[in-house]
Amino acid sequence: MIGQVARQAYKGQSAATGLSMVMDAGSAEDFVDQYGMVSTALRTQTRALAELEQLDAANRNSRARLTAVKDKVAALKVEADDKVAEADAAQAEAEARQAEIERLIAEQSARQQVITGMKAQAEAEQAQVDANRNAIAAELAGIIAAERAAAEAARAAAAAAAAAAGQKPPPPVQPPSGKVSGALFGNPTATNPMYVTSEYGMRLHPILGYTRLHAGIDLRAYCGTPLYAPRDGTVRWAEWRNGFGNQVMIDYGSVNGNSLMSSSNHLTSAVVRNGQAVSRGQLIGYAGNTGLSGACHLHFEVYVNGNTVNPRPLLGL
């Protein structure tokens, strides 16, 4: 009976069922029994419904919490995906930077090899230039010694002739003072006015890394332009000299007891020959880029008693 009442109450028929039970009671005892059973069923129903409501509330709360957890998990997954993407991008950037570093290291190594090769070549070229300069210095010393010996022999012969004739002997040969001054030379180039592109003196070699004497001055002279004798003199040689290219060496004799010579270097070609007398302003050749030269110009050197001096003041610059 209690089960039937509960089922009917669940179906919304509790009031009618309870009333019918009371109305169907045959005696007061039946009424009390029927009423007790109805009351028990209603209490059971109320308790069951309350428990169901609690379970429903708990389920709704669990669903809300589950939804919140799912949303949090989804957000965390999106954040994690973003972090993974950031990590992948950082990894790609790191790999790119590593590749760039490796490329730069390879380039530096290649450049170092090139520089090493250039240095070896520059050292060989500089050794060649030094050897040629020493050879030229030796030749000039021989020429100067021969000229002084000839001058002394001529003075001695003149003195003997004067003594035999009862005349006053000539003065002794003037000893070299080591100094010459003044604008002794004219413009050896076709560029007017003269323009110096590199001065005489010590300068740092860009490859070897140490200072070397630049024993002349570089004058602007474009390829194939005329070059001239800067003073009356005699051509000692017009030939190829390693490092200097085509070189014309002119001897001007003695100036204040000092041997005076000059060389014009890196010529494309010369138009004078050994032993030829030349006059100031006479064509001797054409400017070029021969020998150890980086561009067309005239490298002009002056020698006083076989040693190079700064040509600038002697050119009137």
GROMACS .gro file of C-alpha atoms in nm:
model
  317
    1MET     CA    1   0.000   0.000   0.000
    2ILE     CA    2   0.279   0.241   0.090
    3GLY     CA    3   0.453   0.163  -0.238
    4GLN     CA    4   0.131   0.220  -0.431
    5VAL     CA    5   0.071   0.552  -0.253
    6ALA     CA    6   0.426   0.659  -0.327
    7ARG     CA    7   0.393   0.572  -0.695
    8GLN     CA    8   0.065   0.756  -0.724
    9ALA     CA    9   0.206   1.054  -0.534
   10TYR     CA   10   0.504   1.058  -0.771
   11LYS     CA   11   0.252   1.073  -1.054
   12GLY     CA   12   0.072   1.366  -0.890
   13GLN     CA   13  -0.220   1.163  -0.753
   14SER     CA   14  -0.133   1.168  -0.383
   15ALA     CA   15  -0.425   1.388  -0.273
   16ALA     CA   16  -0.690   1.177  -0.452
   17THR     CA   17  -0.540   0.849  -0.331
   18GLY     CA   18  -0.527   0.968   0.029
   19LEU     CA   19  -0.886   1.092   0.016
   20SER     CA   20  -1.010   0.766  -0.133
   21MET     CA   21  -0.835   0.570   0.138
   22VAL     CA   22  -1.003   0.778   0.409
   23MET     CA   23  -1.342   0.760   0.242
   24ASP     CA   24  -1.312   0.386   0.191
   25ALA     CA   25  -1.236   0.320   0.562
   26GLY     CA   26  -1.491   0.080   0.712
   27SER     CA   27  -1.430   0.174   1.074
   28ALA     CA   28  -1.239   0.411   1.291
   29GLU     CA   29  -0.961   0.157   1.317
   30ASP     CA   30  -0.943   0.134   0.936
   31PHE     CA   31  -0.938   0.513   0.920
   32VAL     CA   32  -0.650   0.530   1.167
   33ASP     CA   33  -0.462   0.260   0.982
   34GLN     CA   34  -0.532   0.419   0.642
   35TYR     CA   35  -0.434   0.762   0.772
   36GLY     CA   36  -0.111   0.629   0.923
   37MET     CA   37  -0.015   0.464   0.598
   38VAL     CA   38  -0.092   0.781   0.400
   39SER     CA   39   0.110   0.991   0.641
   40THR     CA   40   0.400   0.751   0.621
   41ALA     CA   41   0.385   0.755   0.241
   42LEU     CA   42   0.375   1.135   0.232
   43ARG     CA   43   0.668   1.164   0.469
   44THR     CA   44   0.863   0.915   0.261
   45GLN     CA   45   0.768   1.107  -0.052
   46THR     CA   46   0.872   1.439   0.097
   47ARG     CA   47   1.202   1.298   0.216
   48ALA     CA   48   1.271   1.134  -0.121
   49LEU     CA   49   1.184   1.451  -0.306
   50ALA     CA   50   1.410   1.654  -0.078
   51GLU     CA   51   1.692   1.411  -0.140
   52LEU     CA   52   1.628   1.429  -0.512
   53GLU     CA   53   1.631   1.808  -0.498
   54GLN     CA   54   1.963   1.796  -0.315
   55LEU     CA   55   2.102   1.554  -0.570
   56ASP     CA   56   1.973   1.773  -0.853
   57ALA     CA   57   2.131   2.081  -0.696
   58ALA     CA   58   2.456   1.890  -0.645
   59ASN     CA   59   2.442   1.774  -1.007
   60ARG     CA   60   2.378   2.127  -1.131
   61ASN     CA   61   2.668   2.252  -0.919
   62SER     CA   62   2.891   1.975  -1.049
   63ARG     CA   63   2.790   2.053  -1.406
   64ALA     CA   64   2.866   2.423  -1.349
   65ARG     CA   65   3.200   2.334  -1.195
   66LEU     CA   66   3.271   2.090  -1.475
   67THR     CA   67   3.183   2.355  -1.731
   68ALA     CA   68   3.412   2.603  -1.553
   69VAL     CA   69   3.686   2.343  -1.541
   70LYS     CA   70   3.638   2.265  -1.911
   71ASP     CA   71   3.649   2.639  -1.991
   72LYS     CA   72   3.965   2.676  -1.780
   73VAL     CA   73   4.119   2.372  -1.945
   74ALA     CA   74   4.030   2.513  -2.287
   75ALA     CA   75   4.181   2.849  -2.194
   76LEU     CA   76   4.491   2.678  -2.059
   77LYS     CA   77   4.514   2.472  -2.377
   78VAL     CA   78   4.490   2.787  -2.590
   79GLU     CA   79   4.755   2.949  -2.371
   80ALA     CA   80   4.969   2.636  -2.393
   81ASP     CA   81   4.927   2.631  -2.770
   82ASP     CA   82   5.034   2.997  -2.779
   83LYS     CA   83   5.336   2.914  -2.564
   84VAL     CA   84   5.422   2.625  -2.792
   85ALA     CA   85   5.392   2.855  -3.094
   86GLU     CA   86   5.611   3.112  -2.917
   87ALA     CA   87   5.862   2.843  -2.829
   88ASP     CA   88   5.863   2.718  -3.188
   89ALA     CA   89   5.914   3.075  -3.313
   90ALA     CA   90   6.193   3.129  -3.059
   91GLN     CA   91   6.352   2.801  -3.163
   92ALA     CA   92   6.329   2.898  -3.529
   93GLU     CA   93   6.480   3.240  -3.453
   94ALA     CA   94   6.757   3.078  -3.249
   95GLU     CA   95   6.830   2.838  -3.533
   96ALA     CA   96   6.832   3.128  -3.780
   97ARG     CA   97   7.070   3.325  -3.558
   98GLN     CA   98   7.291   3.021  -3.517
   99ALA     CA   99   7.296   2.979  -3.895
  100GLU     CA  100   7.381   3.349  -3.932
  101ILE     CA  101   7.660   3.318  -3.676
  102GLU     CA  102   7.799   3.015  -3.857
  103ARG     CA  103   7.778   3.202  -4.189
  104LEU     CA  104   7.960   3.503  -4.041
  105ILE     CA  105   8.226   3.276  -3.893
  106ALA     CA  106   8.272   3.110  -4.232
  107GLU     CA  107   8.295   3.450  -4.403
  108GLN     CA  108   8.545   3.570  -4.143
  109SER     CA  109   8.753   3.257  -4.194
  110ALA     CA  110   8.745   3.304  -4.570
  111ARG     CA  111   8.839   3.671  -4.535
  112GLN     CA  112   9.119   3.578  -4.298
  113GLN     CA  113   9.252   3.335  -4.556
  114VAL     CA  114   9.231   3.606  -4.822
  115ILE     CA  115   9.409   3.853  -4.594
  116THR     CA  116   9.675   3.594  -4.516
  117GLY     CA  117   9.727   3.539  -4.888
  118MET     CA  118   9.734   3.915  -4.953
  119LYS     CA  119   9.982   3.963  -4.671
  120ALA     CA  120  10.212   3.695  -4.810
  121GLN     CA  121  10.188   3.854  -5.154
  122ALA     CA  122  10.246   4.203  -5.010
  123GLU     CA  123  10.549   4.080  -4.816
  124ALA     CA  124  10.692   3.925  -5.132
  125GLU     CA  125  10.626   4.242  -5.328
  126GLN     CA  126  10.775   4.459  -5.056
  127ALA     CA  127  11.083   4.240  -5.043
  128GLN     CA  128  11.112   4.278  -5.418
  129VAL     CA  129  11.081   4.656  -5.392
  130ASP     CA  130  11.339   4.667  -5.113
  131ALA     CA  131  11.579   4.456  -5.318
  132ASN     CA  132  11.534   4.684  -5.617
  133ARG     CA  133  11.574   4.995  -5.408
  134ASN     CA  134  11.897   4.857  -5.261
  135ALA     CA  135  12.020   4.775  -5.612
  136ILE     CA  136  11.934   5.129  -5.730
  137ALA     CA  137  12.109   5.277  -5.426
  138ALA     CA  138  12.419   5.072  -5.507
  139GLU     CA  139  12.408   5.182  -5.872
  140LEU     CA  140  12.365   5.546  -5.775
  141ALA     CA  141  12.652   5.520  -5.527
  142GLY     CA  142  12.872   5.379  -5.804
  143ILE     CA  143  12.770   5.658  -6.043
  144ILE     CA  144  12.834   5.925  -5.780
  145ALA     CA  145  13.172   5.779  -5.690
  146ALA     CA  146  13.267   5.765  -6.058
  147GLU     CA  147  13.154   6.125  -6.114
  148ARG     CA  148  13.351   6.249  -5.813
  149ALA     CA  149  13.656   6.052  -5.919
  150ALA     CA  150  13.626   6.198  -6.268
  151ALA     CA  151  13.586   6.548  -6.127
  152GLU     CA  152  13.887   6.499  -5.901
  153ALA     CA  153  14.094   6.360  -6.190
  154ALA     CA  154  13.995   6.654  -6.408
  155ARG     CA  155  14.087   6.897  -6.130
  156ALA     CA  156  14.421   6.723  -6.080
  157ALA     CA  157  14.496   6.736  -6.454
  158ALA     CA  158  14.397   7.103  -6.462
  159ALA     CA  159  14.615   7.172  -6.160
  160ALA     CA  160  14.911   6.997  -6.324
  161ALA     CA  161  14.859   7.191  -6.645
  162ALA     CA  162  14.833   7.516  -6.451
  163ALA     CA  163  15.148   7.438  -6.257
  164ALA     CA  164  15.337   7.359  -6.578
  165ALA     CA  165  15.219   7.688  -6.723
  166GLY     CA  166  15.300   7.875  -6.405
  167GLN     CA  167  14.933   7.955  -6.349
  168LYS     CA  168  14.714   7.943  -6.041
  169PRO     CA  169  14.572   7.592  -5.985
  170PRO     CA  170  14.190   7.545  -5.993
  171PRO     CA  171  14.003   7.528  -5.660
  172PRO     CA  172  13.952   7.183  -5.508
  173VAL     CA  173  13.636   6.992  -5.580
  174GLN     CA  174  13.358   7.121  -5.353
  175PRO     CA  175  13.267   6.859  -5.090
  176PRO     CA  176  12.900   6.762  -5.074
  177SER     CA  177  12.700   6.963  -4.824
  178GLY     CA  178  12.406   6.720  -4.822
  179LYS     CA  179  12.160   7.005  -4.872
  180VAL     CA  180  11.986   7.146  -5.175
  181SER     CA  181  11.707   7.399  -5.168
  182GLY     CA  182  11.484   7.609  -5.387
  183ALA     CA  183  11.249   7.525  -5.670
  184LEU     CA  184  11.505   7.337  -5.877
  185PHE     CA  185  11.248   7.140  -6.080
  186GLY     CA  186  10.968   7.223  -6.316
  187ASN     CA  187  10.636   7.038  -6.337
  188PRO     CA  188  10.704   6.679  -6.454
  189THR     CA  189  10.334   6.615  -6.535
  190ALA     CA  190  10.073   6.753  -6.773
  191THR     CA  191   9.848   6.837  -6.476
  192ASN     CA  192   9.867   7.209  -6.406
  193PRO     CA  193   9.888   7.304  -6.128
  194MET     CA  194  10.057   7.001  -5.981
  195TYR     CA  195   9.839   6.799  -5.741
  196VAL     CA  196   9.996   6.574  -5.477
  197THR     CA  197   9.792   6.260  -5.403
  198SER     CA  198  10.037   6.103  -5.155
  199GLU     CA  199  10.313   6.270  -4.958
  200TYR     CA  200  10.674   6.176  -4.888
  201GLY     CA  201  10.738   6.011  -4.551
  202MET     CA  202  10.647   5.722  -4.326
  203ARG     CA  203  10.304   5.571  -4.375
  204LEU     CA  204  10.116   5.264  -4.256
  205HIS     CA  205  10.103   4.976  -4.500
  206PRO     CA  206   9.733   4.876  -4.521
  207ILE     CA  207   9.807   4.502  -4.544
  208LEU     CA  208  10.141   4.449  -4.370
  209GLY     CA  209  10.031   4.661  -4.075
  210TYR     CA  210  10.359   4.846  -4.019
  211THR     CA  211  10.499   5.178  -4.136
  212ARG     CA  212  10.719   5.206  -4.442
  213LEU     CA  213  10.896   5.501  -4.602
  214HIS     CA  214  10.712   5.638  -4.902
  215ALA     CA  215  11.031   5.760  -5.067
  216GLY     CA  216  10.872   6.005  -5.308
  217ILE     CA  217  10.549   6.188  -5.375
  218ASP     CA  218  10.262   6.078  -5.596
  219LEU     CA  219  10.148   6.339  -5.847
  220ARG     CA  220   9.818   6.325  -6.029
  221ALA     CA  221   9.880   6.209  -6.385
  222TYR     CA  222   9.608   6.037  -6.585
  223CYS     CA  223   9.679   5.728  -6.792
  224GLY     CA  224   9.866   5.808  -7.113
  225THR     CA  225   9.927   6.176  -7.033
  226PRO     CA  226  10.274   6.322  -7.109
  227LEU     CA  227  10.556   6.330  -6.855
  228TYR     CA  228  10.847   6.573  -6.882
  229ALA     CA  229  11.206   6.615  -6.769
  230PRO     CA  230  11.191   6.854  -6.472
  231ARG     CA  231  11.547   6.989  -6.530
  232ASP     CA  232  11.835   6.968  -6.776
  233GLY     CA  233  12.019   6.642  -6.727
  234THR     CA  234  12.130   6.305  -6.865
  235VAL     CA  235  11.917   5.990  -6.873
  236ARG     CA  236  12.096   5.725  -6.669
  237TRP     CA  237  11.845   5.458  -6.763
  238ALA     CA  238  11.495   5.417  -6.903
  239GLU     CA  239  11.395   5.058  -6.833
  240TRP     CA  240  11.176   4.822  -6.634
  241ARG     CA  241  11.246   4.798  -6.264
  242ASN     CA  242  11.049   4.547  -6.056
  243GLY     CA  243  10.809   4.729  -5.827
  244PHE     CA  244  10.870   5.064  -5.998
  245GLY     CA  245  10.749   4.952  -6.340
  246ASN     CA  246  10.892   5.153  -6.629
  247GLN     CA  247  11.138   5.394  -6.471
  248VAL     CA  248  11.333   5.690  -6.611
  249MET     CA  249  11.633   5.796  -6.398
  250ILE     CA  250  11.782   6.138  -6.481
  251ASP     CA  251  12.116   6.266  -6.350
  252TYR     CA  252  12.148   6.645  -6.307
  253GLY     CA  253  12.514   6.645  -6.203
  254SER     CA  254  12.642   6.842  -5.906
  255VAL     CA  255  12.439   7.115  -5.733
  256ASN     CA  256  12.631   7.293  -5.456
  257GLY     CA  257  12.869   6.998  -5.446
  258ASN     CA  258  12.580   6.749  -5.414
  259SER     CA  259  12.482   6.481  -5.660
  260LEU     CA  260  12.122   6.545  -5.774
  261MET     CA  261  11.904   6.289  -5.956
  262SER     CA  262  11.535   6.206  -5.994
  263SER     CA  263  11.327   5.910  -6.108
  264SER     CA  264  10.986   5.900  -6.273
  265ASN     CA  265  10.806   5.570  -6.210
  266HIS     CA  266  10.511   5.353  -6.324
  267LEU     CA  267  10.527   5.490  -6.681
  268THR     CA  268  10.321   5.326  -6.953
  269SER     CA  269  10.623   5.376  -7.178
  270ALA     CA  270  10.936   5.590  -7.209
  271VAL     CA  271  11.050   5.781  -7.519
  272VAL     CA  272  11.412   5.846  -7.408
  273ARG     CA  273  11.711   5.613  -7.394
  274ASN     CA  274  12.012   5.552  -7.171
  275GLY     CA  275  12.277   5.826  -7.194
  276GLN     CA  276  12.047   6.072  -7.373
  277ALA     CA  277  12.074   6.440  -7.277
  278VAL     CA  278  11.736   6.597  -7.197
  279SER     CA  279  11.623   6.954  -7.140
  280ARG     CA  280  11.375   7.086  -6.888
  281GLY     CA  281  11.020   7.032  -7.020
  282GLN     CA  282  11.123   6.769  -7.276
  283LEU     CA  283  10.889   6.470  -7.319
  284ILE     CA  284  11.033   6.158  -7.155
  285GLY     CA  285  10.731   5.923  -7.156
  286TYR     CA  286  10.367   5.873  -7.061
  287ALA     CA  287  10.199   5.821  -6.725
  288GLY     CA  288  10.078   5.472  -6.641
  289ASN     CA  289  10.010   5.204  -6.384
  290THR     CA  290  10.302   4.962  -6.427
  291GLY     CA  291  10.483   4.784  -6.145
  292LEU     CA  292  10.332   4.781  -5.796
  293SER     CA  293  10.078   5.055  -5.851
  294GLY     CA  294   9.709   5.087  -5.773
  295ALA     CA  295   9.616   5.348  -6.035
  296CYS     CA  296   9.767   5.570  -6.299
  297HIS     CA  297   9.987   5.838  -6.144
  298LEU     CA  298  10.346   5.962  -6.136
  299HIS     CA  299  10.558   5.844  -5.844
  300PHE     CA  300  10.839   6.101  -5.841
  301GLU     CA  301  11.155   6.053  -5.635
  302VAL     CA  302  11.455   6.284  -5.582
  303TYR     CA  303  11.800   6.165  -5.473
  304VAL     CA  304  12.061   6.388  -5.309
  305ASN     CA  305  12.397   6.210  -5.289
  306GLY     CA  306  12.210   5.884  -5.352
  307ASN     CA  307  11.957   5.927  -5.071
  308THR     CA  308  11.590   6.011  -5.123
  309VAL     CA  309  11.461   6.348  -5.004
  310ASN     CA  310  11.119   6.510  -5.006
  311PRO     CA  311  11.062   6.638  -5.362
  312ARG     CA  312  10.785   6.881  -5.263
  313PRO     CA  313  11.003   7.189  -5.186
  314LEU     CA  314  11.229   7.120  -5.486
  315LEU     CA  315  10.916   7.129  -5.707
  316GLY     CA  316  10.820   7.462  -5.557
  317LEU     CA  317  10.513   7.320  -5.379
   0.00000   0.00000   0.00000
